[in-house]
PDB file of C-alpha atoms in Angstrom:
ATOM      1  CA  ASP A   1      56.979-167.336-112.331  1.00 65.00           C
ATOM      2  CA  ALA A   2      53.844-168.927-111.351  1.00 67.00           C
ATOM      3  CA  MET A   3      54.599-170.975-108.091  1.00 90.00           C
ATOM      4  CA  VAL A   4      50.391-172.436-107.983  1.00 94.00           C
ATOM      5  CA  ILE A   5      48.708-173.048-111.583  1.00 94.00           C
ATOM      6  CA  GLN A   6      45.239-173.655-111.937  1.00 95.00           C
ATOM      7  CA  ASN A   7      43.509-175.154-115.285  1.00 88.00           C
ATOM      8  CA  PRO A   8      41.703-173.751-116.827  1.00 91.00           C
ATOM      9  CA  ARG A   9      41.017-170.236-115.579  1.00 92.00           C
ATOM     10  CA  TYR A  10      37.368-170.756-116.396  1.00 94.00           C
ATOM     11  CA  GLN A  11      35.073-174.210-116.953  1.00 96.00           C
ATOM     12  CA  VAL A  12      31.507-173.806-117.714  1.00 96.00           C
ATOM     13  CA  THR A  13      29.816-177.826-117.081  1.00 95.00           C
ATOM     14  CA  GLN A  14      26.957-178.928-117.329  1.00 96.00           C
ATOM     15  CA  PHE A  15      24.340-179.891-114.793  1.00 96.00           C
ATOM     16  CA  GLY A  16      25.496-183.046-113.699  1.00 96.00           C
ATOM     17  CA  LYS A  17      27.734-183.502-116.299  1.00 96.00           C
ATOM     18  CA  PRO A  18      31.532-184.590-114.016  1.00 96.00           C
ATOM     19  CA  VAL A  19      34.395-181.655-113.575  1.00 96.00           C
ATOM     20  CA  THR A  20      37.441-182.055-112.954  1.00 97.00           C
ATOM     21  CA  LEU A  21      39.557-178.807-112.163  1.00 97.00           C
ATOM     22  CA  SER A  22      43.208-179.032-111.540  1.00 97.00           C
ATOM     23  CA  CYS A  23      46.476-177.773-109.786  1.00 97.00           C
ATOM     24  CA  SER A  24      49.976-177.765-110.485  1.00 97.00           C
ATOM     25  CA  GLN A  25      52.833-176.424-107.776  1.00 96.00           C
ATOM     26  CA  THR A  26      56.458-175.908-108.623  1.00 94.00           C
ATOM     27  CA  LEU A  27      57.117-175.173-104.905  1.00 92.00           C
ATOM     28  CA  ASN A  28      57.543-178.927-103.872  1.00 92.00           C
ATOM     29  CA  HIS A  29      55.124-178.157-100.971  1.00 93.00           C
ATOM     30  CA  ASN A  30      53.805-180.835 -98.569  1.00 93.00           C
ATOM     31  CA  VAL A  31      50.576-179.883 -98.248  1.00 93.00           C
ATOM     32  CA  MET A  32      47.965-178.917-100.895  1.00 94.00           C
ATOM     33  CA  TYR A  33      44.491-177.377-100.235  1.00 94.00           C
ATOM     34  CA  TRP A  34      41.241-177.352-102.265  1.00 96.00           C
ATOM     35  CA  TYR A  35      38.827-174.225-100.947  1.00 95.00           C
ATOM     36  CA  GLN A  36      35.058-173.136-103.049  1.00 95.00           C
ATOM     37  CA  GLN A  37      34.544-169.521-102.657  1.00 93.00           C
ATOM     38  CA  LYS A  38      31.115-168.577-103.263  1.00 92.00           C
ATOM     39  CA  SER A  39      30.624-164.886-104.703  1.00 86.00           C
ATOM     40  CA  SER A  40      31.173-162.272-101.777  1.00 81.00           C
ATOM     41  CA  GLN A  41      31.022-164.955 -99.580  1.00 87.00           C
ATOM     42  CA  ALA A  42      34.577-166.967 -97.852  1.00 88.00           C
ATOM     43  CA  PRO A  43      35.945-169.591 -99.145  1.00 90.00           C
ATOM     44  CA  LYS A  44      35.466-172.139 -97.367  1.00 91.00           C
ATOM     45  CA  LEU A  45      38.014-175.892 -97.016  1.00 91.00           C
ATOM     46  CA  LEU A  46      37.150-178.390 -98.236  1.00 94.00           C
ATOM     47  CA  PHE A  47      39.428-180.949 -98.531  1.00 91.00           C
ATOM     48  CA  HIS A  48      43.346-180.618 -97.938  1.00 92.00           C
ATOM     49  CA  TYR A  49      45.995-183.262 -98.341  1.00 93.00           C
ATOM     50  CA  TYR A  50      49.124-183.583 -96.221  1.00 91.00           C
ATOM     51  CA  ASP A  51      51.864-185.314 -98.596  1.00 91.00           C
ATOM     52  CA  LYS A  52      49.266-188.536 -99.824  1.00 92.00           C
ATOM     53  CA  ASP A  53      47.304-187.953 -96.449  1.00 91.00           C
ATOM     54  CA  PHE A  54      44.013-187.147 -97.097  1.00 91.00           C
ATOM     55  CA  ASN A  55      41.932-184.909 -94.795  1.00 89.00           C
ATOM     56  CA  ASN A  56      38.269-184.229 -95.754  1.00 89.00           C
ATOM     57  CA  GLU A  57      36.055-181.345 -93.991  1.00 87.00           C
ATOM     58  CA  ALA A  58      33.547-182.910 -92.372  1.00 84.00           C
ATOM     59  CA  ASP A  59      31.093-180.795 -94.444  1.00 88.00           C
ATOM     60  CA  THR A  60      32.198-181.431 -97.801  1.00 93.00           C
ATOM     61  CA  PRO A  61      29.730-182.913 -99.976  1.00 93.00           C
ATOM     62  CA  ASP A  62      30.458-186.345-100.983  1.00 93.00           C
ATOM     63  CA  ASN A  63      30.008-185.658-104.477  1.00 94.00           C
ATOM     64  CA  PHE A  64      33.121-183.896-104.461  1.00 96.00           C
ATOM     65  CA  GLN A  65      36.535-186.088-104.410  1.00 95.00           C
ATOM     66  CA  SER A  66      40.546-185.435-105.008  1.00 96.00           C
ATOM     67  CA  ARG A  67      43.330-186.800-105.851  1.00 95.00           C
ATOM     68  CA  ARG A  68      46.865-186.081-105.681  1.00 96.00           C
ATOM     69  CA  PRO A  69      48.917-187.920-107.783  1.00 96.00           C
ATOM     70  CA  ASN A  70      51.947-186.370-106.993  1.00 95.00           C
ATOM     71  CA  THR A  71      53.123-183.980-104.533  1.00 94.00           C
ATOM     72  CA  SER A  72      53.365-181.455-107.816  1.00 96.00           C
ATOM     73  CA  PHE A  73      49.476-182.318-108.651  1.00 96.00           C
ATOM     74  CA  CYS A  74      46.042-182.322-106.917  1.00 97.00           C
ATOM     75  CA  PHE A  75      42.647-182.721-108.686  1.00 97.00           C
ATOM     76  CA  LEU A  76      39.289-181.685-108.128  1.00 97.00           C
ATOM     77  CA  ASP A  77      35.999-183.934-109.212  1.00 97.00           C
ATOM     78  CA  ILE A  78      33.084-183.007-108.947  1.00 97.00           C
ATOM     79  CA  ARG A  79      31.173-185.945-109.989  1.00 96.00           C
ATOM     80  CA  SER A  80      27.550-184.537-111.199  1.00 96.00           C
ATOM     81  CA  PRO A  81      27.680-180.654-110.549  1.00 96.00           C
ATOM     82  CA  GLY A  82      24.788-179.034-109.397  1.00 96.00           C
ATOM     83  CA  LEU A  83      23.972-175.595-110.254  1.00 95.00           C
ATOM     84  CA  GLY A  84      24.783-174.485-106.189  1.00 95.00           C
ATOM     85  CA  ASP A  85      28.439-175.882-107.316  1.00 96.00           C
ATOM     86  CA  ALA A  86      29.244-172.494-109.526  1.00 96.00           C
ATOM     87  CA  ALA A  87      31.743-170.789-107.326  1.00 96.00           C
ATOM     88  CA  MET A  88      35.583-170.216-107.826  1.00 95.00           C
ATOM     89  CA  TYR A  89      37.443-173.009-106.292  1.00 96.00           C
ATOM     90  CA  LEU A  90      41.145-172.529-105.478  1.00 95.00           C
ATOM     91  CA  CYS A  91      44.083-174.436-105.216  1.00 96.00           C
ATOM     92  CA  ALA A  92      46.693-173.480-101.843  1.00 94.00           C
ATOM     93  CA  THR A  93      49.566-174.455-101.367  1.00 94.00           C
ATOM     94  CA  SER A  94      52.151-175.010 -98.015  1.00 91.00           C
ATOM     95  CA  ARG A  95      55.275-176.020 -97.127  1.00 89.00           C
ATOM     96  CA  ASP A  96      54.544-178.250 -93.753  1.00 82.00           C
ATOM     97  CA  ARG A  97      52.190-178.612 -91.122  1.00 70.00           C
ATOM     98  CA  GLY A  98      52.494-175.162 -89.158  1.00 66.00           C
ATOM     99  CA  THR A  99      53.845-173.532 -91.940  1.00 59.00           C
ATOM    100  CA  HIS A 100      51.690-170.068 -91.831  1.00 64.00           C
ATOM    101  CA  GLU A 101      51.987-168.911 -94.968  1.00 82.00           C
ATOM    102  CA  GLN A 102      49.653-170.219 -98.063  1.00 88.00           C
ATOM    103  CA  TYR A 103      49.749-169.377-101.760  1.00 91.00           C
ATOM    104  CA  PHE A 104      46.542-169.868-103.603  1.00 92.00           C
ATOM    105  CA  GLY A 105      46.866-170.360-107.259  1.00 93.00           C
ATOM    106  CA  PRO A 106      44.651-167.767-109.580  1.00 91.00           C
ATOM    107  CA  GLY A 107      41.761-170.023-108.907  1.00 93.00           C
ATOM    108  CA  THR A 108      39.473-172.079-111.612  1.00 96.00           C
ATOM    109  CA  ARG A 109      35.271-169.994-111.851  1.00 95.00           C
ATOM    110  CA  LEU A 110      32.940-172.435-112.426  1.00 96.00           C
ATOM    111  CA  THR A 111      29.544-172.308-113.739  1.00 96.00           C
ATOM    112  CA  VAL A 112      27.213-174.916-114.576  1.00 96.00           C
ATOM    113  CA  THR A 113      24.901-174.276-116.929  1.00 95.00           C
TER     114      THR A 113
ATOM    115  CA  GLY B   1      33.497-174.360 -83.615  1.00 68.00           C
ATOM    116  CA  GLN B   2      34.769-170.971 -85.419  1.00 76.00           C
ATOM    117  CA  ASN B   3      33.227-167.176 -85.958  1.00 89.00           C
ATOM    118  CA  ILE B   4      35.105-164.680 -87.509  1.00 93.00           C
ATOM    119  CA  ASP B   5      33.236-161.491 -87.680  1.00 95.00           C
ATOM    120  CA  GLN B   6      34.417-158.179 -89.461  1.00 96.00           C
ATOM    121  CA  PRO B   7      32.906-155.391 -91.170  1.00 96.00           C
ATOM    122  CA  THR B   8      31.499-155.710 -94.762  1.00 95.00           C
ATOM    123  CA  GLU B   9      32.009-152.710 -96.020  1.00 96.00           C
ATOM    124  CA  MET B  10      34.394-149.980 -95.735  1.00 97.00           C
ATOM    125  CA  THR B  11      35.562-146.800 -98.084  1.00 97.00           C
ATOM    126  CA  ALA B  12      38.612-144.347 -97.823  1.00 97.00           C
ATOM    127  CA  THR B  13      40.676-141.541 -99.444  1.00 97.00           C
ATOM    128  CA  GLU B  14      43.728-141.514-100.880  1.00 97.00           C
ATOM    129  CA  GLY B  15      46.913-141.389 -98.698  1.00 97.00           C
ATOM    130  CA  ALA B  16      44.647-141.444 -95.551  1.00 97.00           C
ATOM    131  CA  ILE B  17      44.988-144.589 -92.839  1.00 97.00           C
ATOM    132  CA  VAL B  18      42.270-147.175 -92.288  1.00 98.00           C
ATOM    133  CA  GLN B  19      41.742-149.488 -89.739  1.00 98.00           C
ATOM    134  CA  ILE B  20      39.862-152.757 -90.370  1.00 98.00           C
ATOM    135  CA  ASN B  21      39.049-154.955 -87.699  1.00 98.00           C
ATOM    136  CA  CYS B  22      37.852-158.456 -86.850  1.00 98.00           C
ATOM    137  CA  THR B  23      37.154-160.231 -83.887  1.00 97.00           C
ATOM    138  CA  TYR B  24      37.166-163.873 -83.762  1.00 96.00           C
ATOM    139  CA  GLN B  25      35.642-167.023 -81.594  1.00 93.00           C
ATOM    140  CA  THR B  26      37.532-170.476 -82.069  1.00 87.00           C
ATOM    141  CA  SER B  27      39.392-172.721 -79.728  1.00 83.00           C
ATOM    142  CA  GLY B  28      42.317-173.636 -79.262  1.00 83.00           C
ATOM    143  CA  PHE B  29      43.589-170.291 -81.349  1.00 86.00           C
ATOM    144  CA  ASN B  30      47.224-171.120 -83.581  1.00 86.00           C
ATOM    145  CA  GLY B  31      47.817-167.935 -85.701  1.00 90.00           C
ATOM    146  CA  LEU B  32      45.297-165.120 -87.402  1.00 93.00           C
ATOM    147  CA  PHE B  33      46.201-164.268 -90.747  1.00 94.00           C
ATOM    148  CA  TRP B  34      45.885-161.666 -93.330  1.00 96.00           C
ATOM    149  CA  TYR B  35      44.789-161.917 -96.877  1.00 95.00           C
ATOM    150  CA  GLN B  36      43.744-159.696 -99.515  1.00 96.00           C
ATOM    151  CA  GLN B  37      41.854-160.654-102.837  1.00 93.00           C
ATOM    152  CA  HIS B  38      41.093-158.286-105.533  1.00 92.00           C
ATOM    153  CA  ALA B  39      37.958-159.012-107.584  1.00 87.00           C
ATOM    154  CA  GLY B  40      37.983-162.448-109.078  1.00 82.00           C
ATOM    155  CA  GLU B  41      42.010-163.180-108.223  1.00 85.00           C
ATOM    156  CA  ALA B  42      43.299-165.505-105.579  1.00 85.00           C
ATOM    157  CA  PRO B  43      43.646-164.195-101.669  1.00 89.00           C
ATOM    158  CA  THR B  44      47.557-163.256-101.176  1.00 91.00           C
ATOM    159  CA  PHE B  45      48.908-163.510 -98.079  1.00 91.00           C
ATOM    160  CA  LEU B  46      49.304-160.326 -95.731  1.00 94.00           C
ATOM    161  CA  SER B  47      50.356-160.899 -92.470  1.00 93.00           C
ATOM    162  CA  TYR B  48      50.522-162.891 -89.363  1.00 92.00           C
ATOM    163  CA  ASN B  49      50.488-162.647 -86.247  1.00 93.00           C
ATOM    164  CA  VAL B  50      50.524-165.500 -83.043  1.00 90.00           C
ATOM    165  CA  LEU B  51      51.321-163.818 -80.108  1.00 93.00           C
ATOM    166  CA  ASP B  52      49.936-160.161 -79.088  1.00 96.00           C
ATOM    167  CA  GLY B  53      51.303-157.250 -80.473  1.00 96.00           C
ATOM    168  CA  LEU B  54      51.642-155.252 -83.490  1.00 96.00           C
ATOM    169  CA  GLU B  55      53.539-156.411 -86.482  1.00 93.00           C
ATOM    170  CA  GLU B  56      54.652-153.957 -89.264  1.00 93.00           C
ATOM    171  CA  LYS B  57      55.206-154.647 -92.767  1.00 89.00           C
ATOM    172  CA  GLY B  58      55.967-151.242 -94.723  1.00 93.00           C
ATOM    173  CA  ARG B  59      52.461-149.579 -95.524  1.00 96.00           C
ATOM    174  CA  PHE B  60      50.103-152.321 -93.751  1.00 96.00           C
ATOM    175  CA  SER B  61      50.716-153.554 -90.181  1.00 97.00           C
ATOM    176  CA  SER B  62      48.367-155.792 -87.769  1.00 97.00           C
ATOM    177  CA  PHE B  63      47.612-156.120 -84.443  1.00 97.00           C
ATOM    178  CA  LEU B  64      46.440-158.971 -81.866  1.00 97.00           C
ATOM    179  CA  SER B  65      45.133-159.371 -78.796  1.00 97.00           C
ATOM    180  CA  ARG B  66      44.122-162.590 -78.210  1.00 95.00           C
ATOM    181  CA  SER B  67      42.749-162.042 -74.730  1.00 95.00           C
ATOM    182  CA  LYS B  68      40.046-159.912 -76.584  1.00 96.00           C
ATOM    183  CA  GLY B  69      39.581-162.813 -79.879  1.00 95.00           C
ATOM    184  CA  TYR B  70      40.707-159.325 -81.506  1.00 96.00           C
ATOM    185  CA  SER B  71      43.133-158.181 -84.754  1.00 98.00           C
ATOM    186  CA  TYR B  72      43.373-155.312 -86.976  1.00 98.00           C
ATOM    187  CA  LEU B  73      44.516-154.297 -89.950  1.00 98.00           C
ATOM    188  CA  LEU B  74      45.964-150.927 -90.875  1.00 98.00           C
ATOM    189  CA  LEU B  75      46.861-149.293 -94.395  1.00 97.00           C
ATOM    190  CA  LYS B  76      48.552-146.122 -94.125  1.00 97.00           C
ATOM    191  CA  GLU B  77      48.950-144.125 -97.078  1.00 97.00           C
ATOM    192  CA  LEU B  78      46.364-145.699 -99.186  1.00 98.00           C
ATOM    193  CA  GLN B  79      46.100-145.909-102.519  1.00 97.00           C
ATOM    194  CA  MET B  80      43.981-146.556-105.163  1.00 97.00           C
ATOM    195  CA  LYS B  81      45.505-150.229-105.737  1.00 96.00           C
ATOM    196  CA  ASP B  82      44.229-151.138-102.361  1.00 97.00           C
ATOM    197  CA  SER B  83      41.140-151.394-102.872  1.00 98.00           C
ATOM    198  CA  ALA B  84      40.031-155.077-102.329  1.00 97.00           C
ATOM    199  CA  SER B  85      38.631-157.520-100.157  1.00 95.00           C
ATOM    200  CA  TYR B  86      40.646-157.974 -97.480  1.00 97.00           C
ATOM    201  CA  LEU B  87      39.883-161.463 -95.832  1.00 95.00           C
ATOM    202  CA  CYS B  88      40.818-162.559 -91.721  1.00 96.00           C
ATOM    203  CA  ALA B  89      41.461-166.106 -91.137  1.00 94.00           C
ATOM    204  CA  VAL B  90      42.162-167.937 -88.273  1.00 92.00           C
ATOM    205  CA  ARG B  91      43.892-171.280 -87.912  1.00 88.00           C
ATOM    206  CA  GLN B  92      43.281-174.044 -84.265  1.00 81.00           C
ATOM    207  CA  THR B  93      45.424-175.849 -82.823  1.00 76.00           C
ATOM    208  CA  GLY B  94      46.899-178.989 -84.911  1.00 71.00           C
ATOM    209  CA  ALA B  95      45.454-178.336 -87.691  1.00 69.00           C
ATOM    210  CA  ASN B  96      46.458-176.621 -91.265  1.00 68.00           C
ATOM    211  CA  ASN B  97      43.832-175.329 -93.113  1.00 74.00           C
ATOM    212  CA  LEU B  98      43.369-172.084 -92.166  1.00 84.00           C
ATOM    213  CA  PHE B  99      39.142-170.734 -91.274  1.00 89.00           C
ATOM    214  CA  PHE B 100      38.488-167.131 -93.297  1.00 91.00           C
ATOM    215  CA  GLY B 101      36.004-164.844 -92.387  1.00 92.00           C
ATOM    216  CA  THR B 102      33.587-163.391 -95.252  1.00 91.00           C
ATOM    217  CA  GLY B 103      35.501-159.868 -95.743  1.00 93.00           C
ATOM    218  CA  THR B 104      36.307-156.328 -95.829  1.00 96.00           C
ATOM    219  CA  ARG B 105      35.475-154.667 -98.808  1.00 96.00           C
ATOM    220  CA  LEU B 106      37.510-151.744 -99.218  1.00 98.00           C
ATOM    221  CA  THR B 107      36.638-149.187-101.501  1.00 97.00           C
ATOM    222  CA  VAL B 108      39.875-146.042-102.221  1.00 98.00           C
ATOM    223  CA  ILE B 109      38.742-143.130-103.049  1.00 97.00           C
ATOM    224  CA  PRO B 110      39.918-139.623-104.751  1.00 95.00           C
TER     225      PRO B 110
END
């Protein structure tokens, strides 16, 4: 059974049109992460939640926002997507702080036209 | 800050052994991870080292030397399905997140 679920798997949006990507988990993990991975590059952390505490990486553009309404769900909002935001967006969870293993979802591949 | 270096690409033969190296610089080291990522799929966890030495898990082993800022992933009895990218990632002390290298794309040939 899928433990970290991302919807949709593929998303096409227009330049400047807001888009929301979703992630849900059945693991009841405290920590949820959003990574951006561009072609042939490393996954880059955008932000993470420890429970309800939001932690933004210093170089994450303001164009990217996140919401975590409850333990199971986390959303990535891109307010005005640019062509450079086309990438795979990976959601991951870990049980708690200091827990070493992160579980990744299958990712959402975003195309900006 | 952090810096991670891995070879970009490697090729190995089915049934052989391959070693993928990773060197890193970081302040406050708190663990090194290896993930496997097939094309178009999410990374999956392979191994974790926080102390010096070798961790073995089936056909996969991972080694760490903290003093040298060095790790390797050893894959034995290579199979065609092992063709994937292998990502080295480091966690800093007090941080939850991982800092990933760009990955090594391994191609296994018959």
